[in-house]
Amino acid sequence: MKALAAAVLLFCAALAGRPGDVNDAAITGEALPARLSDYGFFTDLAGEIPAARVTPYDLETQLFSDYAAKHRYLYVPAGQKARYDAEAALDLPVGSAIIKTFGYPQRGRFKPLETRLLLRRASGWVALPYVWNAEGSEALLKRAGTRIPVTFTDPSGAPRSISYAVPNQNQCKDCHALSGAIMPIGMKARYLHHDGQLEKLVAAGMLDRSPGDAPRVARWNDARAPIEARARAYLEINCAHCHNPAGAASNSGLFLELSRADPVALGIGKRPVAAGRGSGGRDFAIAPGDPDASILIYRMESTDPGVAMPELGRATVHAEGVALLREWIASMPKSNDAR
Amino acid sequence: MLRSWTLAALLAAGPAAAQTVTVEAGPDAQERLQTALIEAKPGSIIWIGAGRFELTDGLSLDVDRVTVRGAGPDQTVLSFKGQLGAGEGLLVTSDDVVLRGFAVEDSKGDGIKSKGADRIVYKDIRVEWTGGPKQTNGAYGVYPVSSTTILIDGVEVKGASDAGIYVGQSEQIVVRNSRVSGNVAGIEIENSRHADVFGNLATGNTGGILVFDMPSLPKMGGGEVRVFENRVIDNNQANFAPKGNIVATVPPGTGVLIMANDNVHVMRNELSGNATANVMITAYRQSYDDPKFKPVPTRIMVAGNKHGRAGYAPGFPGGDQVAAALGGMIPPVLWDGSGDPATLRVRDGVPVLSMGLQQGAPIETAKPAPVELNGAEAPIPATVVLPAAMEAAAK
């Protein structure tokens, strides 16, 4: 019996490549694998031991997702390399995958809730959500998303109980689509360029080069960095995936990429267009010098689905992020009006 | 692992032909309906059964050529009373979609939004906030934006805190045979070109039918709009839009309002009971910083409309004094006085009042006086002709 099991295991391994290798066919094929384990990203899924060429990374400033911890991994298939880009996301070859597990510490241990995959197929990127079982041994594809009740402790030490939303497949695209095509968001040199991460990817043979002058964003909570740089990095990673001319919020005219220079497009003295009650009775997205008169702050401080921004993945207020943007807006010289 | 892969391969190899999926009311409606919308194939029909669907999150559709059809706008009700997430009830981001025969109630944000969704058909749809007009209602009922070729036919919207039917930054638009009531704006065509708005009933809104252009948006230069054969009656709802939004500045009692557009024809409508004015023509009057934006209306033609009583309680600041000075009532057509009168023409056989306002000047500087608008006649915009498949879907 044991021999049979070993034979079956060997056969499966032969299909996927060598034991411990990532199942490249699962990434590049047309099917939607039902289980996270089908990909072989981890030699020990429950123990989170990554397979070869599955490399952990993090972002200098990250999207706030209800205080969830995120464990990120990049996979680039053997013999291939991502191409460096100073501005856009790294150009990842077909067969690459971005793996991001969301969870919370529970009784001192990280408890995974969901893993979101971005798979680079020949036809483009595909985004899929997988939801973990209670034992933390496996995650299953859940294309329609789900809600999970979660209790955790926020950085101030306060306990929070929320209905955590796992996005559905369309909602993945809401944030990740540029002109209708899915694109990675955080996989940009300026978010990766810290603690030698780019250099490590080059050394691992996963990235073609890492120029010394690669850009980097400010860490949003680095008190030594200028407030402007921290606020703009925060706005880009939290908002600009929709708020850009090719994104889901293109019709708003509010564009929050780090490179954006036009003050009105950034919201300064900009009146709302389709905010509805999201305006909170305020006139401008950003009223310089006056956070309490700024729609942006009102929407960040709300958890009402008709008001809250971002629209997805936020059931709690990011108090520390709001404080940062309040400080930034307060630091702007007051103007009498937009004109 | 082997078995699941074989099965997946078989499924993937199956016929890609059109499929029909039926989703009935009952437990787990959220997951079942959203799964059907995600798994739809181009050409699929998703039937939503009669009954109430209690939903906890926004729904979305991102597959081309899908028809979503209910048992009727009073039979199939998608209720978002318990909505916990997403900015609208239903979001459509794919092309050639037909939405027909269902209702969306009490969504926390907008009712149904379609963005970048070309050739979309909204037919026999109802969107309603069931608690009546309230500032806490969602902004837009039916909300196609950044799209080309849109049909809204036989739609009913009640209670939107911004616009019941709102078409933004789009081209080739038909809004017809629809009913809007209890909204701040009944129907609003904004930053859009080539629109036909006809055969609709707008009643009990703050403003009945609005044609607007706004600055600092990706698509500007609205115009080539025909507003004809509508009934725009008794739009005297107190304005309940949250401040900051442009419609919060619309005075109650507004029938048809044209703001900063080019070549808009208002023809053969029945206009009555609008306490401020049956027709208003104005510039964009707020401050802005956008050199590309044209704030004044040009080539606005008002002709052949039937006017009932109007102007008996003007809802703008100082309106009562102006009315008193004019014998208790102001004329049914109101022009703010901005822009070149040689491009404005009113041929309704009723008097016109100019507020005598310079572009950008506050209303306190108004010098109201009767005016004749006999500007040059502009060619009527071409009829918006929709693809035959869209007309067939709305039959």
XYZ file of C-alpha atoms in Angstrom:
734
model
C 0.000 0.000 0.000
C 2.793 2.341 0.956
C 4.595 1.464 -2.258
C 1.477 2.231 -4.279
C 1.085 5.622 -2.627
C 4.716 6.376 -3.309
C 4.262 5.380 -6.944
C 1.231 7.626 -7.323
C 3.125 10.473 -5.697
C 6.023 9.934 -8.040
C 3.683 9.878 -11.039
C 2.069 13.170 -9.980
C 5.478 14.687 -9.405
C 6.534 13.533 -12.868
C 3.543 15.385 -14.338
C 4.406 18.542 -12.496
C 8.149 18.259 -13.021
C 10.597 17.313 -10.302
C 9.313 16.900 -6.754
C 9.021 20.291 -5.099
C 8.741 22.131 -8.370
C 5.964 24.526 -9.234
C 3.324 23.092 -11.565
C 3.910 25.392 -14.533
C 1.009 23.900 -16.471
C -1.388 25.031 -13.753
C -0.234 28.594 -14.254
C -0.195 28.667 -18.029
C -3.079 26.287 -18.820
C -6.628 27.352 -19.582
C -8.188 25.647 -16.554
C -8.858 27.244 -13.189
C -7.325 24.882 -10.637
C -9.679 24.214 -7.753
C -7.020 24.048 -5.020
C -4.127 26.255 -4.137
C -2.012 23.116 -3.660
C -2.549 22.273 -7.344
C 0.060 24.883 -8.249
C 2.825 23.559 -6.034
C 3.935 27.045 -5.015
C 4.783 25.654 -1.601
C 6.488 22.380 -0.821
C 4.601 22.569 2.461
C 1.475 24.641 1.995
C 0.379 24.680 5.642
C 3.906 25.443 6.781
C 4.350 28.058 4.047
C 7.628 26.634 2.769
C 8.041 28.077 -0.731
C 9.162 25.966 -3.678
C 12.209 26.855 -5.748
C 11.979 30.250 -7.493
C 9.022 31.240 -5.288
C 10.507 34.270 -3.570
C 9.000 36.343 -0.763
C 8.895 40.102 -1.156
C 7.215 43.101 0.376
C 6.339 46.665 -0.530
C 7.786 49.789 1.021
C 4.267 51.229 1.227
C 1.328 48.900 0.845
C -2.401 48.919 0.257
C -4.361 48.994 3.490
C -6.642 45.959 3.727
C -8.388 46.071 7.073
C -5.106 45.620 8.960
C -4.660 42.183 7.386
C -1.114 40.864 7.217
C -0.028 39.936 3.709
C 2.529 37.358 2.725
C 3.673 37.991 -0.845
C 5.608 35.714 -3.172
C 6.780 36.059 -6.734
C 7.342 33.096 -9.019
C 9.191 33.379 -12.330
C 9.640 30.144 -14.285
C 13.096 28.645 -14.694
C 15.135 30.043 -17.562
C 13.121 33.267 -17.634
C 13.513 36.702 -16.120
C 11.310 39.651 -15.380
C 12.291 42.798 -17.246
C 13.036 45.853 -15.176
C 10.936 48.984 -15.746
C 11.560 52.251 -13.943
C 7.922 53.384 -14.088
C 5.463 50.581 -14.924
C 5.158 47.192 -13.224
C 8.062 44.805 -13.858
C 7.420 42.992 -17.115
C 6.901 39.409 -15.984
C 7.189 36.565 -18.496
C 4.377 34.145 -19.313
C 4.271 31.495 -16.611
C 4.960 33.912 -13.766
C 2.705 34.133 -10.735
C 2.157 36.581 -7.911
C 0.906 34.925 -4.739
C -0.533 36.984 -1.911
C -1.936 35.449 1.259
C -4.073 37.590 3.562
C -4.581 36.721 7.194
C -4.386 37.853 10.799
C -2.336 36.787 13.774
C -4.555 34.611 15.939
C -3.179 33.538 19.294
C 0.326 34.381 18.192
C 0.184 32.542 14.872
C -0.557 33.827 11.379
C -3.899 32.430 10.310
C -4.429 32.626 6.545
C -7.877 33.603 5.259
C -7.420 33.894 1.532
C -4.759 33.745 -1.136
C -5.061 35.848 -4.250
C -3.224 34.705 -7.337
C -2.222 36.676 -10.379
C -1.245 34.220 -13.105
C 0.567 35.402 -16.207
C -0.871 33.367 -19.046
C -0.239 33.787 -22.756
C -3.609 35.547 -23.029
C -2.747 37.973 -20.212
C -3.070 38.093 -16.456
C -5.758 36.107 -14.664
C -6.772 36.954 -11.081
C -8.185 34.220 -8.829
C -9.200 34.186 -5.145
C -8.656 31.082 -2.991
C -10.234 30.737 0.454
C -8.471 28.753 3.191
C -10.130 26.033 5.217
C -10.396 26.405 8.967
C -7.451 24.033 9.570
C -5.164 26.143 7.384
C -4.222 23.094 5.310
C -5.702 24.023 1.930
C -7.363 26.893 0.075
C -10.123 26.434 -2.501
C -11.027 28.551 -5.508
C -13.976 30.817 -4.730
C -14.694 32.831 -7.878
C -17.723 34.545 -6.323
C -15.756 35.657 -3.271
C -17.134 35.350 0.236
C -17.315 37.001 3.609
C -15.527 35.742 6.720
C -16.174 37.035 10.238
C -12.836 38.015 11.785
C -11.779 39.380 15.150
C -8.313 40.852 15.496
C -6.381 43.450 17.459
C -5.519 46.679 15.652
C -2.201 48.542 16.145
C -3.704 50.679 18.909
C -4.454 47.484 20.826
C -8.197 47.704 20.298
C -10.070 44.535 19.391
C -11.989 44.710 16.125
C -14.648 42.405 14.706
C -15.385 42.761 11.017
C -16.971 40.995 8.104
C -13.839 40.419 6.043
C -14.569 40.483 2.310
C -12.781 38.119 -0.040
C -13.205 39.796 -3.428
C -14.914 38.006 -6.263
C -13.057 37.519 -9.529
C -14.601 40.621 -11.108
C -13.648 42.698 -8.108
C -10.036 41.576 -8.524
C -10.269 43.149 -11.951
C -11.916 46.326 -10.633
C -8.627 47.254 -9.015
C -6.182 45.485 -11.318
C -7.529 46.556 -14.726
C -5.807 49.159 -16.855
C -7.859 49.863 -19.987
C -9.678 46.579 -19.354
C -6.567 44.354 -19.049
C -5.467 42.960 -15.682
C -2.107 44.251 -14.451
C -0.134 43.791 -11.234
C -0.165 46.870 -8.979
C 2.559 46.673 -6.375
C 5.140 44.874 -8.546
C 6.909 48.121 -9.416
C 10.550 48.972 -8.913
C 9.745 51.929 -6.665
C 7.789 49.740 -4.220
C 10.282 46.857 -4.302
C 13.463 48.938 -4.099
C 14.370 48.539 -0.445
C 16.386 46.120 1.692
C 18.171 44.834 -1.401
C 15.058 43.174 -2.794
C 15.707 44.062 -6.436
C 19.302 42.907 -6.143
C 18.181 39.619 -4.587
C 15.795 39.014 -7.472
C 18.635 39.636 -9.927
C 20.890 37.268 -7.966
C 18.164 34.616 -8.035
C 18.010 34.908 -11.814
C 14.437 36.220 -11.709
C 15.053 39.837 -12.788
C 17.225 41.064 -15.637
C 18.795 44.065 -13.935
C 18.613 46.386 -10.990
C 19.960 49.853 -11.818
C 21.519 51.758 -8.974
C 19.272 54.709 -9.705
C 16.040 52.716 -9.483
C 13.314 54.910 -7.987
C 11.878 54.248 -4.564
C 8.801 55.490 -2.755
C 8.773 56.824 0.750
C 7.548 54.469 3.436
C 4.201 55.928 4.433
C 4.897 55.668 8.164
C 8.555 56.683 8.098
C 8.487 59.835 10.220
C 11.862 60.913 8.819
C 10.583 61.099 5.243
C 8.910 64.290 3.950
C 5.166 64.350 4.569
C 4.471 65.077 0.893
C 6.386 62.003 -0.277
C 4.705 59.775 2.302
C 1.215 61.039 1.489
C 1.725 60.688 -2.251
C 3.054 57.139 -1.890
C 0.074 56.258 0.279
C -2.384 57.757 -2.210
C -0.761 55.984 -5.135
C -0.746 52.502 -3.646
C -4.192 52.820 -2.059
C -6.077 54.801 -4.711
C -4.257 55.186 -8.026
C -5.016 51.689 -9.300
C -8.559 52.991 -9.898
C -7.878 56.732 -9.897
C -5.864 56.969 -13.110
C -6.926 57.733 -16.691
C -7.070 54.018 -17.622
C -8.529 52.764 -14.329
C -11.964 52.016 -12.917
C -12.361 55.597 -11.652
C -11.178 57.256 -14.872
C -14.472 59.150 -15.195
C -13.888 60.924 -11.877
C -11.023 63.018 -13.252
C -9.327 62.480 -9.867
C -5.933 60.990 -10.671
C -3.613 60.036 -7.844
C -0.539 58.464 -9.413
C 2.777 59.467 -7.884
C 3.827 61.137 -11.146
C 0.694 63.319 -11.384
C 1.517 67.025 -11.098
C -1.720 68.861 -11.954
C -3.141 70.025 -8.603
C -6.788 69.816 -9.761
C -6.362 66.237 -11.006
C -4.859 65.462 -7.584
C -8.038 66.769 -5.998
C -6.794 70.132 -4.794
C -9.727 72.505 -5.294
C -11.449 69.836 -7.391
C -15.212 69.549 -7.116
C -16.783 66.080 -7.082
C -18.465 64.702 -10.181
C -20.269 61.536 -9.143
C -19.639 61.392 -5.416
C -23.279 61.565 -4.377
C -23.497 61.365 -0.625
C -19.796 60.538 -0.685
C -19.271 64.308 -0.780
C -20.321 64.528 2.851
C -21.551 68.037 2.159
C -18.028 69.190 1.307
C -17.077 71.085 -1.847
C -13.633 69.806 -2.775
C -11.774 66.494 -2.863
C -8.944 68.309 -1.107
C -9.519 71.713 0.462
C -5.926 72.860 0.988
C -5.163 73.533 4.630
C -8.512 72.146 5.733
C -8.754 68.369 6.165
C -12.229 68.652 7.708
C -13.494 70.289 4.518
C -11.918 67.654 2.256
C -14.065 64.941 0.677
C -11.034 62.644 0.515
C -10.813 62.568 4.312
C -14.572 62.138 4.686
C -14.543 59.079 2.446
C -11.459 57.573 4.140
C -13.100 57.995 7.534
C -16.308 56.232 6.504
C -17.086 52.517 6.404
C -20.498 53.009 4.759
C -20.369 51.189 1.385
C -22.014 54.157 -0.370
C -19.355 56.527 0.946
C -16.168 54.627 1.778
C -13.064 54.762 -0.393
C -11.554 52.524 -1.554
C -14.854 50.884 -2.478
C -13.550 47.355 -1.923
C -11.708 45.617 0.867
C -12.165 48.148 3.604
C -14.510 47.504 6.511
C -12.356 49.459 8.983
C -10.938 52.968 8.974
C -7.167 53.099 8.633
C -6.716 55.580 11.456
C -2.950 55.924 10.916
C -3.379 56.491 7.163
C -6.081 59.093 7.754
C -3.794 60.864 10.230
C -1.070 61.001 7.572
C -3.349 62.532 4.951
C -4.852 64.923 7.460
C -1.372 66.150 8.279
C -0.518 66.500 4.575
C -3.671 68.467 3.732
C -3.274 70.648 6.828
C 0.259 71.485 5.701
C -0.971 72.963 2.399
C -1.336 76.734 2.216
C -4.985 77.712 2.313
C -6.372 79.288 -0.827
C -9.492 81.412 -1.067
C -10.948 79.278 -3.810
C -9.987 77.189 -6.805
C -9.989 80.330 -8.898
C -4.629 15.759 -8.538
C -4.631 13.740 -11.762
C -8.396 13.214 -11.667
C -9.245 16.861 -11.076
C -7.007 17.851 -13.932
C -8.660 15.422 -16.332
C -12.057 16.764 -15.308
C -10.934 20.351 -15.706
C -9.564 19.560 -19.157
C -12.874 17.981 -20.163
C -14.811 20.987 -18.919
C -12.520 23.386 -20.705
C -13.000 21.434 -23.940
C -16.799 21.583 -23.691
C -18.912 23.547 -26.140
C -18.547 27.323 -25.866
C -22.069 27.723 -27.221
C -24.640 30.039 -25.713
C -26.001 28.805 -22.448
C -28.969 29.683 -20.334
C -28.634 29.724 -16.569
C -31.516 30.240 -14.168
C -31.018 31.627 -10.704
C -33.954 31.431 -8.321
C -34.535 33.367 -5.121
C -33.571 31.693 -1.857
C -30.611 31.179 0.452
C -27.089 32.016 -0.755
C -28.522 34.298 -3.446
C -25.377 36.412 -3.352
C -23.030 33.575 -4.193
C -25.332 31.868 -6.692
C -26.095 35.039 -8.619
C -22.516 36.304 -8.602
C -21.231 32.887 -9.664
C -23.661 32.863 -12.596
C -22.485 36.326 -13.616
C -18.824 35.283 -13.437
C -19.270 31.952 -15.192
C -21.394 33.415 -17.994
C -20.046 32.939 -21.510
C -20.470 35.391 -24.363
C -24.022 34.831 -25.577
C -25.279 33.522 -22.224
C -28.694 34.376 -20.867
C -29.017 34.594 -17.098
C -32.622 34.333 -15.994
C -33.324 35.643 -12.543
C -36.484 34.149 -11.130
C -39.329 36.032 -9.491
C -38.989 36.966 -5.848
C -36.739 38.949 -3.562
C -33.001 38.434 -3.581
C -31.420 39.683 -0.352
C -27.871 40.662 -1.274
C -24.919 41.536 0.928
C -22.488 42.853 -1.674
C -22.490 44.570 -5.016
C -22.901 42.275 -8.032
C -20.810 42.611 -11.153
C -20.748 41.404 -14.740
C -17.645 41.479 -16.937
C -18.523 39.155 -19.832
C -19.512 40.466 -23.262
C -22.850 39.683 -24.942
C -24.688 38.558 -21.817
C -28.401 39.104 -21.195
C -29.519 39.371 -17.583
C -33.267 39.035 -17.457
C -35.773 38.956 -14.638
C -39.480 38.188 -14.471
C -40.350 41.893 -14.516
C -39.459 45.048 -12.624
C -42.047 44.302 -9.935
C -41.470 40.547 -9.871
C -37.719 40.134 -9.612
C -36.292 42.356 -6.906
C -32.614 42.572 -6.025
C -32.608 44.140 -2.574
C -29.419 45.714 -1.294
C -30.818 46.790 2.053
C -28.187 44.633 3.753
C -25.311 45.644 1.484
C -21.897 45.616 3.208
C -19.583 46.443 0.346
C -19.089 47.868 -3.180
C -20.113 51.249 -4.524
C -23.194 50.126 -6.424
C -25.818 47.370 -6.620
C -24.820 46.018 -10.012
C -21.719 46.938 -11.992
C -21.356 46.093 -15.686
C -17.962 46.497 -17.366
C -18.447 44.460 -20.565
C -19.954 45.234 -23.974
C -23.245 44.271 -25.642
C -25.021 43.547 -22.376
C -28.814 43.553 -22.034
C -30.378 44.197 -18.625
C -34.093 43.572 -18.636
C -37.050 43.069 -16.360
C -35.788 43.376 -12.806
C -35.511 45.874 -9.976
C -32.631 47.070 -7.822
C -33.738 48.425 -4.447
C -31.977 50.344 -1.693
C -28.385 50.017 -2.847
C -25.979 51.901 -0.584
C -24.338 53.716 -3.465
C -25.490 53.840 -7.066
C -28.142 51.442 -8.359
C -26.799 50.030 -11.625
C -23.538 51.370 -13.030
C -22.089 50.445 -16.407
C -18.665 51.762 -17.255
C -16.867 51.336 -20.531
C -19.834 49.130 -21.470
C -20.617 49.814 -25.117
C -23.984 49.023 -26.698
C -25.697 48.377 -23.369
C -29.486 48.072 -23.166
C -31.437 48.907 -20.019
C -35.028 47.742 -20.629
C -37.898 47.604 -18.127
C -35.607 48.140 -15.175
C -36.683 49.701 -11.899
C -34.271 51.282 -9.447
C -35.772 52.582 -6.266
C -34.864 53.783 -2.816
C -37.957 52.649 -1.023
C -37.789 55.130 1.852
C -38.653 58.059 -0.436
C -36.401 61.036 -1.172
C -33.550 61.085 1.375
C -30.067 62.484 1.468
C -28.801 59.056 2.513
C -30.058 57.425 -0.708
C -27.555 56.464 -3.378
C -26.510 58.993 -5.981
C -27.479 57.585 -9.357
C -30.189 55.080 -10.225
C -29.145 54.017 -13.704
C -25.562 55.120 -14.371
C -23.921 54.376 -17.728
C -20.628 56.221 -18.036
C -17.634 56.386 -20.379
C -19.473 54.286 -22.959
C -20.538 54.462 -26.587
C -24.077 53.625 -27.691
C -26.526 53.357 -24.817
C -30.245 52.561 -24.766
C -32.382 53.256 -21.717
C -35.971 52.273 -22.445
C -38.933 51.835 -20.116
C -36.855 52.400 -17.000
C -38.228 53.749 -13.727
C -36.129 55.415 -11.045
C -37.314 56.809 -7.715
C -35.421 58.468 -4.898
C -31.901 59.030 -6.257
C -30.073 61.670 -4.212
C -28.362 62.849 -7.397
C -29.826 61.767 -10.760
C -32.368 59.028 -11.458
C -31.063 58.324 -14.943
C -27.544 59.669 -15.383
C -25.513 59.301 -18.555
C -21.968 60.637 -18.245
C -19.013 61.107 -20.606
C -20.634 59.013 -23.311
C -21.713 59.140 -26.975
C -24.763 57.963 -28.957
C -27.405 57.839 -26.260
C -31.142 57.177 -26.297
C -33.248 57.662 -23.169
C -36.921 57.022 -23.910
C -40.252 55.950 -22.445
C -38.887 56.118 -18.929
C -40.327 57.497 -15.696
C -38.358 59.373 -13.087
C -39.800 60.771 -9.882
C -38.665 61.779 -6.421
C -35.061 62.201 -7.521
C -32.982 65.361 -7.261
C -32.416 65.279 -11.033
C -34.802 63.149 -13.045
C -32.680 62.563 -16.138
C -29.190 63.994 -16.539
C -27.035 63.938 -19.654
C -23.580 65.093 -18.600
C -20.384 65.688 -20.604
C -21.920 63.630 -23.386
C -22.565 64.039 -27.094
C -25.298 62.845 -29.422
C -28.209 62.105 -27.119
C -31.929 61.742 -27.821
C -34.126 62.096 -24.748
C -37.779 61.599 -25.642
C -41.096 60.188 -24.542
C -40.154 60.290 -20.859
C -42.129 61.449 -17.844
C -40.206 63.469 -15.273
C -42.322 64.482 -12.318
C -41.777 65.246 -8.662
C -38.029 65.703 -8.993
C -36.085 68.816 -7.978
C -35.175 69.232 -11.662
C -36.794 67.235 -14.459
C -34.281 66.886 -17.301
C -30.735 68.263 -17.080
C -28.134 68.616 -19.815
C -24.831 69.573 -18.192
C -21.158 70.021 -18.984
C -18.594 70.023 -16.183
C -14.893 70.990 -16.035
C -11.822 68.909 -15.155
C -13.142 65.651 -16.565
C -11.592 63.316 -19.137
C -14.474 63.944 -21.558
C -15.872 67.445 -21.953
C -17.612 69.439 -24.649
C -21.144 68.087 -24.246
C -23.673 68.795 -26.963
C -25.696 67.614 -29.960
C -28.603 66.731 -27.721
C -32.333 66.581 -28.510
C -34.845 66.729 -25.660
C -38.259 66.235 -27.228
C -41.810 65.061 -26.583
C -41.223 64.528 -22.891
C -43.638 65.390 -20.122
C -41.862 67.455 -17.485
C -44.443 68.149 -14.834
C -44.452 69.475 -11.264
C -40.764 69.066 -10.495
C -40.890 70.828 -7.152
C -39.205 68.362 -4.828
C -37.030 70.095 -2.203
C -33.400 69.572 -3.164
C -32.008 66.725 -1.045
C -28.639 66.289 -2.753
C -25.620 66.356 -0.441
C -23.823 69.678 -0.746
C -20.760 69.694 -2.962
C -22.484 67.920 -5.840
C -23.460 70.103 -8.788
C -27.117 69.064 -8.612
C -27.245 70.425 -5.055
C -27.321 73.848 -6.736
C -30.421 73.085 -8.843
C -33.359 75.138 -7.569
C -36.512 73.175 -6.832
C -39.122 73.805 -9.469
C -36.822 73.314 -12.452
C -38.210 71.674 -15.574
C -35.484 71.392 -18.216
C -32.049 72.806 -17.369
C -29.343 73.308 -19.981
C -25.920 74.209 -18.594
C -22.763 74.856 -20.618
C -23.520 72.767 -23.690
C -23.485 73.250 -27.434
C -26.370 72.654 -29.816
C -29.130 71.408 -27.557
C -32.672 71.389 -28.950
C -35.627 71.363 -26.555
C -38.687 70.663 -28.690
C -42.374 69.778 -28.415
C -42.245 68.922 -24.713
C -45.145 69.342 -22.324
C -43.818 71.540 -19.536
C -45.934 72.599 -16.599
C -46.155 73.096 -12.880
C -42.440 73.773 -12.431
C -42.357 76.516 -9.820
C -39.032 78.093 -10.824
C -38.995 77.690 -14.595
C -40.029 75.244 -17.270
C -36.783 75.815 -19.128
C -33.529 77.241 -17.769
C -30.429 78.058 -19.795
C -27.291 78.827 -17.800
C -23.531 78.894 -17.760
C -21.517 76.720 -15.401
C -21.468 79.181 -12.526
C -18.960 77.704 -10.069
C -15.275 78.444 -9.887
C -13.066 76.090 -11.857
C -9.517 75.776 -13.100
C -9.559 74.154 -16.523
C -8.581 76.182 -19.600
C -10.149 73.598 -21.925
C -13.626 73.976 -20.428
C -16.286 76.128 -22.126
C -18.604 77.344 -19.363
C -21.252 79.143 -21.438
C -24.105 77.585 -23.395
C -24.045 77.969 -27.162
C -26.615 77.133 -29.859
C -29.479 76.340 -27.485
C -32.784 76.038 -29.384
C -36.112 75.963 -27.550
C -39.092 75.539 -29.871
C -42.623 74.197 -30.051
C -42.961 73.355 -26.365
C -46.309 73.543 -24.602
C -46.063 75.581 -21.429
C -48.340 75.230 -18.450
C -48.081 77.313 -15.321
C -44.520 77.977 -14.173
C -42.342 80.504 -12.397
C -44.803 81.052 -9.579
C -42.337 80.311 -6.771
C -38.787 80.763 -8.111
C -36.421 78.647 -6.016
C -33.243 80.710 -6.415
C -32.020 83.300 -3.864
C -34.091 86.458 -4.200
C -36.545 84.667 -6.474
C -39.557 85.779 -4.486
C -38.546 89.432 -4.864
C -38.053 89.040 -8.604
C -41.458 87.373 -8.895
C -43.094 90.099 -6.821
C -41.557 92.788 -9.033
C -42.966 91.034 -12.089
C -46.483 90.723 -10.734
C -46.128 87.495 -8.748
C -44.702 85.215 -11.409
C -41.620 85.045 -13.587
C -41.629 83.915 -17.226
C -41.443 80.148 -17.829
C -38.120 80.388 -19.664
C -35.131 81.661 -17.718
C -31.665 82.589 -18.996
C -28.879 83.523 -16.610
C -27.627 86.157 -19.054
C -24.193 84.584 -19.699
C -22.931 83.783 -23.155
C -23.760 85.133 -26.580
C -27.514 85.630 -27.129
C -26.951 85.438 -30.875
C -26.565 81.649 -30.405
C -29.658 81.218 -28.210
C -33.160 80.960 -29.615
C -36.504 80.548 -27.843
C -39.554 80.073 -30.078
C -42.254 78.939 -27.685
C -44.540 81.963 -27.750
C -43.801 82.649 -24.078
C -41.725 85.408 -22.504
C -38.117 84.881 -21.439
C -36.458 86.390 -18.382
C -32.766 87.190 -18.351
C -31.084 87.366 -14.954
C -28.505 89.684 -16.505
C -25.597 87.860 -14.875
C -22.060 88.130 -16.142
C -20.231 84.815 -16.447
C -18.911 83.922 -13.004
C -20.718 86.773 -11.211
C -22.698 85.928 -8.068
C -26.476 85.797 -8.197
C -26.657 88.849 -5.923
C -25.501 90.942 -8.909
C -28.475 89.859 -11.035
C -30.382 92.482 -13.017
C -33.478 90.605 -14.099
C -35.208 91.888 -17.233
C -37.320 90.453 -20.026
C -35.317 89.464 -23.077
C -35.963 88.087 -26.530
C -33.688 85.304 -27.650
C -33.765 85.372 -31.422
C -30.367 83.871 -32.149
C -29.509 82.088 -35.353
C -31.189 78.751 -35.825
C -28.797 75.837 -35.465
C -29.261 72.610 -37.410
C -31.131 69.964 -35.428
C -28.748 67.185 -34.347
C -29.106 63.974 -36.309
C -31.351 61.278 -34.904
C -29.391 58.793 -32.792
C -29.753 55.489 -34.627
C -28.984 52.389 -32.585
C -27.741 49.068 -33.963
C -30.623 46.760 -34.941
C -29.555 44.205 -32.333
C -30.080 46.748 -29.555
C -33.535 47.654 -30.830
C -34.373 43.954 -31.119
C -33.252 43.354 -27.523
C -35.640 46.088 -26.369
C -38.640 44.777 -28.301
